[in-house]
Amino acid sequence: MDRGIGSGGAFAWFFQRISGVFLLIALLAHFWVLHYSNNGDVTFNLVAQRLSTPLWKTIDLTFLVMAIIHGFYGFLMVIRDYVHNHNLRLVLVSLVWTVGIIVGVLGTLTIIAFKAPGGGGL
Amino acid sequence: MKITFKVYRFDPQSGKAPYLQDFPVEVTPGMTILDALGEIKAHQDGTLVYRRSCRSGICGSCAMKINGFNRLACETQALLLKQSVIHVEPLPGLKPIKDLAVDMEIFYEALARVKHWLINPDPPPTDKERYQSPEDFKKIEVSTSCILCASCTASCPSFWADKNYLGPAAILKAYRYSFDTRDKGFADRVGALDNKHGLWRCHTIMNCTDCCPKHINPTESICHLRRMTVENKY
């Protein structure tokens, strides 16, 4: 019988809670900054200028990493719950990791490389 | 009042698929589902198989699915269900052996995995028992009233999906001993709890808490043990 001894899960569970709290606060902050801090006047230039600053790049990178880990760990949980075939599980877990890493790398490149049109920022 | 009992029938030796058989029973006030099954077995079909022992909600033998809800047959009065048809089926998620009797092997195996007994390497005092204050007992009192009827584990969708999952009953027992002030065995249990078939499979669906005939909250115990596991590791 597969008793799963030693495979753990404590850190993943704990980190899911931490990232969940972070995302809750970050999402509320995101809504406030985007929709209320400028009287609802959202323009491309405004967002571009903000995303060009090192502080916002750091905040968005953290947001991205936390959201990816939180979301893709959720996928892994569903696979662990319902997929008991070893080979199928290996394929699906590999797929989740691959897609997660691709999304993470693309998002990171986008944030780091972003420059506001007409100069300014990094 | 006449009530029709639709009882799950299954005989592996017959080669027939399981089916529901109708048994009309004249129900009197106070009559339980277990009384009705006894009536059916005595007067209508002696081949009906079900488990029972104490008939007073202590032994946990007669847990079954009654009108879609895991309950003790001996504690459920037929008239209080207010239905003219009552479905009686075996506990879900466990392999039926015959009619209403299910194979409890994986349920007991999960209990053994969490070492559901007091672990304390220190020798007990020679002149008295290991002392536990009434205040300390209060902390685990509710969890000590579990009668191992398996209603909770059999109601858990996480258990239905993963039969190696410990299930709420086994984790409740791990809680009962790990939070007992006389016990020092958490390190021996954590291997069974902190793994992919352990604590982390619970998704707080709370079916276990809804159906427990002793009004225990296994979900809360699982949450306490998760916190204890994380605190011990990090």
mmCIF file of C-alpha atoms in Angstrom:
data_model
loop_
_atom_site.group_PDB
_atom_site.id
_atom_site.type_symbol
_atom_site.label_atom_id
_atom_site.label_comp_id
_atom_site.label_asym_id
_atom_site.label_seq_id
_atom_site.Cartn_x
_atom_site.Cartn_y
_atom_site.Cartn_z
ATOM 1 C CA MET A 1 0.000 0.000 0.000
ATOM 2 C CA ASP A 2 1.226 3.471 -0.912
ATOM 3 C CA ARG A 3 1.408 5.272 2.400
ATOM 4 C CA GLY A 4 3.184 8.331 1.006
ATOM 5 C CA ILE A 5 5.613 8.398 3.906
ATOM 6 C CA GLY A 6 8.215 11.113 3.700
ATOM 7 C CA SER A 7 6.655 13.104 0.905
ATOM 8 C CA GLY A 8 5.580 15.820 3.351
ATOM 9 C CA GLY A 9 3.364 18.711 2.398
ATOM 10 C CA ALA A 10 3.674 20.887 5.504
ATOM 11 C CA PHE A 11 5.739 23.655 3.894
ATOM 12 C CA ALA A 12 3.546 23.769 0.773
ATOM 13 C CA TRP A 13 0.417 24.044 2.917
ATOM 14 C CA PHE A 14 1.996 26.721 5.098
ATOM 15 C CA PHE A 15 3.271 28.704 2.121
ATOM 16 C CA GLN A 16 -0.156 28.490 0.486
ATOM 17 C CA ARG A 17 -1.561 30.322 3.523
ATOM 18 C CA ILE A 18 1.178 32.965 3.472
ATOM 19 C CA SER A 19 0.820 33.567 -0.273
ATOM 20 C CA GLY A 20 -2.975 33.633 0.137
ATOM 21 C CA VAL A 21 -2.783 36.415 2.738
ATOM 22 C CA PHE A 22 -0.244 38.294 0.595
ATOM 23 C CA LEU A 23 -2.488 38.016 -2.489
ATOM 24 C CA LEU A 24 -5.519 39.219 -0.570
ATOM 25 C CA ILE A 25 -3.707 42.335 0.613
ATOM 26 C CA ALA A 26 -1.968 42.852 -2.743
ATOM 27 C CA LEU A 27 -5.229 42.531 -4.689
ATOM 28 C CA LEU A 28 -6.989 45.079 -2.487
ATOM 29 C CA ALA A 29 -4.012 47.428 -2.875
ATOM 30 C CA HIS A 30 -4.029 46.807 -6.627
ATOM 31 C CA PHE A 31 -7.708 47.740 -6.898
ATOM 32 C CA TRP A 32 -7.217 50.854 -4.831
ATOM 33 C CA VAL A 33 -4.146 52.037 -6.740
ATOM 34 C CA LEU A 34 -5.675 51.336 -10.143
ATOM 35 C CA HIS A 35 -9.244 52.500 -9.665
ATOM 36 C CA TYR A 36 -9.439 54.877 -6.721
ATOM 37 C CA SER A 37 -6.108 56.623 -6.164
ATOM 38 C CA ASN A 38 -6.537 58.678 -9.379
ATOM 39 C CA ASN A 39 -10.267 59.261 -9.218
ATOM 40 C CA GLY A 40 -10.755 56.376 -11.622
ATOM 41 C CA ASP A 41 -8.799 58.070 -14.406
ATOM 42 C CA VAL A 42 -6.756 55.120 -15.710
ATOM 43 C CA THR A 43 -4.621 55.864 -18.758
ATOM 44 C CA PHE A 44 -1.855 53.892 -20.458
ATOM 45 C CA ASN A 45 0.695 56.597 -19.713
ATOM 46 C CA LEU A 46 -0.170 56.617 -16.029
ATOM 47 C CA VAL A 47 0.229 52.848 -15.713
ATOM 48 C CA ALA A 48 3.350 52.861 -17.919
ATOM 49 C CA GLN A 49 5.039 55.517 -15.787
ATOM 50 C CA ARG A 50 4.262 53.598 -12.624
ATOM 51 C CA LEU A 51 5.471 50.262 -14.010
ATOM 52 C CA SER A 52 8.741 51.898 -15.011
ATOM 53 C CA THR A 53 9.817 52.567 -11.427
ATOM 54 C CA PRO A 54 11.999 50.032 -9.545
ATOM 55 C CA LEU A 55 9.572 50.008 -6.594
ATOM 56 C CA TRP A 56 6.612 48.998 -8.747
ATOM 57 C CA LYS A 57 8.681 46.490 -10.676
ATOM 58 C CA THR A 58 9.593 44.857 -7.339
ATOM 59 C CA ILE A 59 5.971 44.901 -6.132
ATOM 60 C CA ASP A 60 4.671 43.442 -9.404
ATOM 61 C CA LEU A 61 7.395 40.784 -9.515
ATOM 62 C CA THR A 62 6.499 39.681 -5.981
ATOM 63 C CA PHE A 63 2.823 39.716 -6.949
ATOM 64 C CA LEU A 64 3.586 37.597 -10.021
ATOM 65 C CA VAL A 65 5.678 35.020 -8.168
ATOM 66 C CA MET A 66 3.163 34.672 -5.332
ATOM 67 C CA ALA A 67 0.197 34.391 -7.718
ATOM 68 C CA ILE A 68 1.937 31.752 -9.852
ATOM 69 C CA ILE A 69 3.008 29.652 -6.865
ATOM 70 C CA HIS A 70 -0.421 29.952 -5.231
ATOM 71 C CA GLY A 71 -2.343 29.151 -8.410
ATOM 72 C CA PHE A 72 -0.164 26.352 -9.713
ATOM 73 C CA TYR A 73 0.096 24.734 -6.296
ATOM 74 C CA GLY A 74 -3.711 24.626 -6.415
ATOM 75 C CA PHE A 75 -3.453 22.670 -9.681
ATOM 76 C CA LEU A 76 -0.972 20.273 -8.054
ATOM 77 C CA MET A 77 -3.425 19.759 -5.171
ATOM 78 C CA VAL A 78 -6.211 18.808 -7.593
ATOM 79 C CA ILE A 79 -3.858 16.349 -9.330
ATOM 80 C CA ARG A 80 -2.798 14.857 -5.994
ATOM 81 C CA ASP A 81 -6.447 14.481 -4.987
ATOM 82 C CA TYR A 82 -7.799 12.857 -8.102
ATOM 83 C CA VAL A 83 -5.023 11.379 -10.253
ATOM 84 C CA HIS A 84 -3.746 8.100 -8.845
ATOM 85 C CA ASN A 85 -2.250 6.655 -11.999
ATOM 86 C CA HIS A 86 1.509 7.126 -11.613
ATOM 87 C CA ASN A 87 2.285 7.848 -15.281
ATOM 88 C CA LEU A 88 -0.639 10.221 -15.801
ATOM 89 C CA ARG A 89 0.272 12.032 -12.608
ATOM 90 C CA LEU A 90 3.874 12.411 -13.777
ATOM 91 C CA VAL A 91 2.687 13.890 -17.093
ATOM 92 C CA LEU A 92 0.246 16.311 -15.455
ATOM 93 C CA VAL A 93 2.650 17.427 -12.720
ATOM 94 C CA SER A 94 5.362 17.992 -15.337
ATOM 95 C CA LEU A 95 2.876 19.977 -17.419
ATOM 96 C CA VAL A 96 1.938 22.176 -14.447
ATOM 97 C CA TRP A 97 5.597 22.859 -13.647
ATOM 98 C CA THR A 98 6.424 23.599 -17.288
ATOM 99 C CA VAL A 99 3.514 25.978 -17.834
ATOM 100 C CA GLY A 100 4.167 27.625 -14.445
ATOM 101 C CA ILE A 101 7.826 28.228 -15.260
ATOM 102 C CA ILE A 102 7.038 29.554 -18.771
ATOM 103 C CA VAL A 103 4.395 31.942 -17.415
ATOM 104 C CA GLY A 104 6.780 33.021 -14.650
ATOM 105 C CA VAL A 105 9.690 33.671 -17.025
ATOM 106 C CA LEU A 106 7.521 35.538 -19.554
ATOM 107 C CA GLY A 107 5.960 37.654 -16.804
ATOM 108 C CA THR A 108 9.344 38.414 -15.251
ATOM 109 C CA LEU A 109 10.854 39.417 -18.604
ATOM 110 C CA THR A 110 7.862 41.643 -19.336
ATOM 111 C CA ILE A 111 8.092 43.440 -16.008
ATOM 112 C CA ILE A 112 11.883 43.824 -15.976
ATOM 113 C CA ALA A 113 12.214 44.874 -19.605
ATOM 114 C CA PHE A 114 9.262 47.262 -19.580
ATOM 115 C CA LYS A 115 10.083 50.878 -20.343
ATOM 116 C CA ALA A 116 7.604 53.709 -20.591
ATOM 117 C CA PRO A 117 7.292 55.075 -24.149
ATOM 118 C CA GLY A 118 9.228 58.292 -24.504
ATOM 119 C CA GLY A 119 11.742 57.417 -21.824
ATOM 120 C CA GLY A 120 11.549 57.574 -18.059
ATOM 121 C CA GLY A 121 12.030 54.840 -15.528
ATOM 122 C CA LEU A 122 14.508 51.977 -15.871
ATOM 123 C CA MET B 1 -47.687 4.285 10.036
ATOM 124 C CA LYS B 2 -46.458 2.115 7.188
ATOM 125 C CA ILE B 3 -43.045 3.086 5.825
ATOM 126 C CA THR B 4 -41.331 1.509 2.827
ATOM 127 C CA PHE B 5 -37.697 0.727 3.488
ATOM 128 C CA LYS B 6 -35.627 0.591 0.315
ATOM 129 C CA VAL B 7 -32.721 -1.534 1.467
ATOM 130 C CA TYR B 8 -29.463 -2.002 -0.456
ATOM 131 C CA ARG B 9 -28.990 -5.661 -1.280
ATOM 132 C CA PHE B 10 -25.729 -7.125 -2.502
ATOM 133 C CA ASP B 11 -24.491 -10.699 -2.543
ATOM 134 C CA PRO B 12 -21.103 -11.101 -4.237
ATOM 135 C CA GLN B 13 -21.661 -14.844 -4.610
ATOM 136 C CA SER B 14 -24.867 -14.384 -6.607
ATOM 137 C CA GLY B 15 -23.082 -12.526 -9.405
ATOM 138 C CA LYS B 16 -25.985 -10.047 -9.515
ATOM 139 C CA ALA B 17 -25.492 -6.293 -9.425
ATOM 140 C CA PRO B 18 -26.523 -4.515 -6.188
ATOM 141 C CA TYR B 19 -30.160 -3.388 -6.072
ATOM 142 C CA LEU B 20 -32.641 -1.754 -3.689
ATOM 143 C CA GLN B 21 -35.311 -4.045 -2.255
ATOM 144 C CA ASP B 22 -38.580 -2.696 -0.855
ATOM 145 C CA PHE B 23 -39.687 -3.779 2.620
ATOM 146 C CA PRO B 24 -42.922 -2.273 4.017
ATOM 147 C CA VAL B 25 -42.766 -2.015 7.804
ATOM 148 C CA GLU B 26 -45.431 -0.872 10.258
ATOM 149 C CA VAL B 27 -43.518 1.749 12.229
ATOM 150 C CA THR B 28 -44.492 2.687 15.774
ATOM 151 C CA PRO B 29 -43.391 5.808 17.705
ATOM 152 C CA GLY B 30 -39.821 5.456 18.987
ATOM 153 C CA MET B 31 -38.934 2.720 16.517
ATOM 154 C CA THR B 32 -35.402 3.131 15.159
ATOM 155 C CA ILE B 33 -34.018 2.162 11.760
ATOM 156 C CA LEU B 34 -32.171 -0.659 13.520
ATOM 157 C CA ASP B 35 -35.466 -1.883 15.019
ATOM 158 C CA ALA B 36 -36.983 -1.811 11.515
ATOM 159 C CA LEU B 37 -34.064 -3.799 10.089
ATOM 160 C CA GLY B 38 -34.547 -6.324 12.910
ATOM 161 C CA GLU B 39 -38.229 -6.529 12.012
ATOM 162 C CA ILE B 40 -37.350 -7.142 8.350
ATOM 163 C CA LYS B 41 -34.763 -9.778 9.236
ATOM 164 C CA ALA B 42 -37.082 -11.559 11.664
ATOM 165 C CA HIS B 43 -40.301 -11.526 9.621
ATOM 166 C CA GLN B 44 -39.567 -10.732 5.961
ATOM 167 C CA ASP B 45 -36.081 -11.798 4.882
ATOM 168 C CA GLY B 46 -33.697 -13.643 7.183
ATOM 169 C CA THR B 47 -30.826 -13.295 4.706
ATOM 170 C CA LEU B 48 -30.482 -9.535 5.241
ATOM 171 C CA VAL B 49 -26.997 -8.738 6.555
ATOM 172 C CA TYR B 50 -26.114 -5.734 8.723
ATOM 173 C CA ARG B 51 -23.910 -5.063 11.747
ATOM 174 C CA ARG B 52 -25.198 -4.192 15.179
ATOM 175 C CA SER B 53 -24.212 -4.804 18.741
ATOM 176 C CA CYS B 54 -25.070 -2.463 21.598
ATOM 177 C CA ARG B 55 -28.231 -0.859 20.128
ATOM 178 C CA SER B 56 -27.582 2.269 22.204
ATOM 179 C CA GLY B 57 -25.141 4.449 20.271
ATOM 180 C CA ILE B 58 -21.999 3.239 21.985
ATOM 181 C CA CYS B 59 -20.403 0.524 19.856
ATOM 182 C CA GLY B 60 -20.585 2.278 16.478
ATOM 183 C CA SER B 61 -21.364 -0.935 14.578
ATOM 184 C CA CYS B 62 -24.599 0.121 12.887
ATOM 185 C CA ALA B 63 -23.411 3.231 11.006
ATOM 186 C CA MET B 64 -25.016 3.280 7.555
ATOM 187 C CA LYS B 65 -26.315 5.703 4.960
ATOM 188 C CA ILE B 66 -29.919 6.511 5.821
ATOM 189 C CA ASN B 67 -31.739 8.778 3.376
ATOM 190 C CA GLY B 68 -28.399 9.932 2.003
ATOM 191 C CA PHE B 69 -26.857 10.783 5.354
ATOM 192 C CA ASN B 70 -24.406 8.699 7.400
ATOM 193 C CA ARG B 71 -26.009 7.963 10.763
ATOM 194 C CA LEU B 72 -26.230 5.322 13.458
ATOM 195 C CA ALA B 73 -29.260 3.135 12.706
ATOM 196 C CA CYS B 74 -29.830 2.627 16.444
ATOM 197 C CA GLU B 75 -30.031 6.379 17.133
ATOM 198 C CA THR B 76 -32.255 7.307 14.193
ATOM 199 C CA GLN B 77 -35.983 7.127 14.791
ATOM 200 C CA ALA B 78 -37.864 6.294 11.605
ATOM 201 C CA LEU B 79 -40.842 8.616 12.237
ATOM 202 C CA LEU B 80 -38.590 11.604 12.929
ATOM 203 C CA LEU B 81 -37.289 11.406 9.353
ATOM 204 C CA LYS B 82 -40.832 12.366 8.259
ATOM 205 C CA GLN B 83 -40.650 10.307 5.054
ATOM 206 C CA SER B 84 -42.884 7.530 3.762
ATOM 207 C CA VAL B 85 -39.875 5.971 1.978
ATOM 208 C CA ILE B 86 -36.534 5.487 3.714
ATOM 209 C CA HIS B 87 -33.399 4.508 1.813
ATOM 210 C CA VAL B 88 -30.986 2.350 3.794
ATOM 211 C CA GLU B 89 -27.574 1.795 2.207
ATOM 212 C CA PRO B 90 -24.085 0.799 3.383
ATOM 213 C CA LEU B 91 -21.510 3.455 4.287
ATOM 214 C CA PRO B 92 -20.213 5.006 1.057
ATOM 215 C CA GLY B 93 -16.546 4.828 0.119
ATOM 216 C CA LEU B 94 -15.990 1.465 1.820
ATOM 217 C CA LYS B 95 -16.214 -1.817 -0.067
ATOM 218 C CA PRO B 96 -19.532 -3.607 0.569
ATOM 219 C CA ILE B 97 -19.097 -7.201 1.745
ATOM 220 C CA LYS B 98 -22.749 -8.161 1.784
ATOM 221 C CA ASP B 99 -25.897 -6.020 1.962
ATOM 222 C CA LEU B 100 -25.246 -3.306 4.579
ATOM 223 C CA ALA B 101 -21.964 -4.687 5.933
ATOM 224 C CA VAL B 102 -18.800 -3.019 4.597
ATOM 225 C CA ASP B 103 -15.137 -3.963 4.709
ATOM 226 C CA MET B 104 -13.607 -1.851 7.520
ATOM 227 C CA GLU B 105 -10.015 -3.036 6.929
ATOM 228 C CA ILE B 106 -8.628 0.212 5.448
ATOM 229 C CA PHE B 107 -10.368 2.177 8.204
ATOM 230 C CA TYR B 108 -8.574 0.182 10.932
ATOM 231 C CA GLU B 109 -5.327 0.202 8.963
ATOM 232 C CA ALA B 110 -5.423 4.038 8.926
ATOM 233 C CA LEU B 111 -5.933 4.043 12.708
ATOM 234 C CA ALA B 112 -2.873 1.842 13.203
ATOM 235 C CA ARG B 113 -0.815 4.172 10.991
ATOM 236 C CA VAL B 114 -1.370 7.107 13.362
ATOM 237 C CA LYS B 115 -0.562 4.918 16.389
ATOM 238 C CA HIS B 116 -3.830 5.572 18.194
ATOM 239 C CA TRP B 117 -2.553 4.774 21.645
ATOM 240 C CA LEU B 118 -0.673 6.568 24.410
ATOM 241 C CA ILE B 119 3.051 6.832 23.655
ATOM 242 C CA ASN B 120 5.310 7.847 26.518
ATOM 243 C CA PRO B 121 8.776 6.321 26.901
ATOM 244 C CA ASP B 122 9.034 7.520 30.520
ATOM 245 C CA PRO B 123 8.139 4.770 33.011
ATOM 246 C CA PRO B 124 4.829 5.450 34.780
ATOM 247 C CA PRO B 125 4.920 6.319 38.496
ATOM 248 C CA THR B 126 4.928 3.165 40.609
ATOM 249 C CA ASP B 127 2.502 4.438 43.242
ATOM 250 C CA LYS B 128 -0.176 5.981 41.001
ATOM 251 C CA GLU B 129 -1.359 6.473 37.424
ATOM 252 C CA ARG B 130 0.105 9.017 35.014
ATOM 253 C CA TYR B 131 -1.634 12.187 36.211
ATOM 254 C CA GLN B 132 -3.840 14.292 34.004
ATOM 255 C CA SER B 133 -5.588 17.320 35.457
ATOM 256 C CA PRO B 134 -9.319 17.803 34.823
ATOM 257 C CA GLU B 135 -8.441 21.021 32.937
ATOM 258 C CA ASP B 136 -6.087 19.130 30.621
ATOM 259 C CA PHE B 137 -8.691 16.437 30.032
ATOM 260 C CA LYS B 138 -11.258 19.097 29.143
ATOM 261 C CA LYS B 139 -9.069 20.105 26.186
ATOM 262 C CA ILE B 140 -9.439 16.679 24.548
ATOM 263 C CA GLU B 141 -12.686 15.530 26.140
ATOM 264 C CA VAL B 142 -14.892 15.850 23.039
ATOM 265 C CA SER B 143 -12.430 13.921 20.883
ATOM 266 C CA THR B 144 -12.337 11.046 23.392
ATOM 267 C CA SER B 145 -16.023 10.348 22.742
ATOM 268 C CA CYS B 146 -15.370 8.996 19.230
ATOM 269 C CA ILE B 147 -16.861 5.509 18.885
ATOM 270 C CA LEU B 148 -15.100 4.633 15.590
ATOM 271 C CA CYS B 149 -18.353 4.173 13.687
ATOM 272 C CA ALA B 150 -16.622 5.400 10.467
ATOM 273 C CA SER B 151 -19.527 7.720 9.540
ATOM 274 C CA CYS B 152 -17.088 10.634 9.173
ATOM 275 C CA THR B 153 -14.448 8.905 7.085
ATOM 276 C CA ALA B 154 -17.118 7.359 4.859
ATOM 277 C CA SER B 155 -18.670 10.803 4.292
ATOM 278 C CA CYS B 156 -15.390 12.446 3.279
ATOM 279 C CA PRO B 157 -14.982 13.210 -0.465
ATOM 280 C CA SER B 158 -11.201 13.345 0.005
ATOM 281 C CA PHE B 159 -11.366 9.758 1.281
ATOM 282 C CA TRP B 160 -13.593 8.706 -1.622
ATOM 283 C CA ALA B 161 -10.956 10.086 -3.995
ATOM 284 C CA ASP B 162 -7.953 8.624 -2.158
ATOM 285 C CA LYS B 163 -8.509 5.417 -0.219
ATOM 286 C CA ASN B 164 -5.022 5.707 1.270
ATOM 287 C CA TYR B 165 -5.997 9.018 2.891
ATOM 288 C CA LEU B 166 -6.050 8.611 6.676
ATOM 289 C CA GLY B 167 -9.542 10.077 6.894
ATOM 290 C CA PRO B 168 -11.076 12.227 9.650
ATOM 291 C CA ALA B 169 -11.537 9.411 12.192
ATOM 292 C CA ALA B 170 -7.866 8.376 12.210
ATOM 293 C CA ILE B 171 -6.695 11.995 12.306
ATOM 294 C CA LEU B 172 -9.109 12.709 15.162
ATOM 295 C CA LYS B 173 -7.506 9.837 17.103
ATOM 296 C CA ALA B 174 -4.049 11.265 16.332
ATOM 297 C CA TYR B 175 -5.296 14.591 17.724
ATOM 298 C CA ARG B 176 -6.800 12.920 20.789
ATOM 299 C CA TYR B 177 -3.417 11.416 21.751
ATOM 300 C CA SER B 178 -1.079 14.146 20.451
ATOM 301 C CA PHE B 179 -2.891 16.771 22.545
ATOM 302 C CA ASP B 180 -3.061 14.504 25.604
ATOM 303 C CA THR B 181 -0.657 16.004 28.156
ATOM 304 C CA ARG B 182 0.562 12.509 29.132
ATOM 305 C CA ASP B 183 1.556 11.647 25.567
ATOM 306 C CA LYS B 184 4.979 12.205 23.995
ATOM 307 C CA GLY B 185 4.365 10.387 20.730
ATOM 308 C CA PHE B 186 3.792 13.194 18.225
ATOM 309 C CA ALA B 187 7.199 12.598 16.629
ATOM 310 C CA ASP B 188 6.173 8.963 16.033
ATOM 311 C CA ARG B 189 2.901 10.007 14.417
ATOM 312 C CA VAL B 190 4.034 12.935 12.306
ATOM 313 C CA GLY B 191 5.346 10.653 9.543
ATOM 314 C CA ALA B 192 1.845 9.328 8.921
ATOM 315 C CA LEU B 193 0.249 12.763 9.298
ATOM 316 C CA ASP B 194 2.663 14.906 7.298
ATOM 317 C CA ASN B 195 2.494 13.095 3.978
ATOM 318 C CA LYS B 196 0.454 13.139 0.823
ATOM 319 C CA HIS B 197 -2.162 10.786 2.294
ATOM 320 C CA GLY B 198 -2.274 12.660 5.584
ATOM 321 C CA LEU B 199 -3.396 16.016 6.950
ATOM 322 C CA TRP B 200 -3.028 17.932 3.683
ATOM 323 C CA ARG B 201 -5.705 15.947 1.862
ATOM 324 C CA CYS B 202 -8.438 17.560 3.977
ATOM 325 C CA HIS B 203 -10.104 20.451 2.160
ATOM 326 C CA THR B 204 -12.394 21.439 5.047
ATOM 327 C CA ILE B 205 -15.513 20.145 3.319
ATOM 328 C CA MET B 206 -16.852 19.388 6.818
ATOM 329 C CA ASN B 207 -19.099 16.447 5.915
ATOM 330 C CA CYS B 208 -17.390 14.650 8.818
ATOM 331 C CA THR B 209 -18.496 17.326 11.273
ATOM 332 C CA ASP B 210 -22.030 17.365 9.856
ATOM 333 C CA CYS B 211 -22.606 13.636 10.213
ATOM 334 C CA CYS B 212 -20.756 12.738 13.445
ATOM 335 C CA PRO B 213 -23.333 11.082 15.740
ATOM 336 C CA LYS B 214 -21.290 12.203 18.762
ATOM 337 C CA HIS B 215 -21.163 15.849 17.598
ATOM 338 C CA ILE B 216 -17.378 15.892 17.349
ATOM 339 C CA ASN B 217 -15.669 18.342 14.994
ATOM 340 C CA PRO B 218 -12.888 16.344 13.253
ATOM 341 C CA THR B 219 -12.172 19.226 10.852
ATOM 342 C CA GLU B 220 -11.149 21.431 13.773
ATOM 343 C CA SER B 221 -8.858 18.673 15.072
ATOM 344 C CA ILE B 222 -7.250 18.400 11.633
ATOM 345 C CA CYS B 223 -6.602 22.163 11.675
ATOM 346 C CA HIS B 224 -5.005 21.946 15.155
ATOM 347 C CA LEU B 225 -2.750 19.098 14.020
ATOM 348 C CA ARG B 226 -1.730 20.998 10.871
ATOM 349 C CA ARG B 227 -0.692 23.954 13.002
ATOM 350 C CA MET B 228 1.171 21.636 15.391
ATOM 351 C CA THR B 229 2.970 19.976 12.461
ATOM 352 C CA VAL B 230 4.041 23.303 10.936
ATOM 353 C CA GLU B 231 5.141 24.682 14.327
ATOM 354 C CA ASN B 232 7.200 21.564 14.966
ATOM 355 C CA LYS B 233 8.917 21.708 11.596
ATOM 356 C CA TYR B 234 9.572 25.432 11.160
#
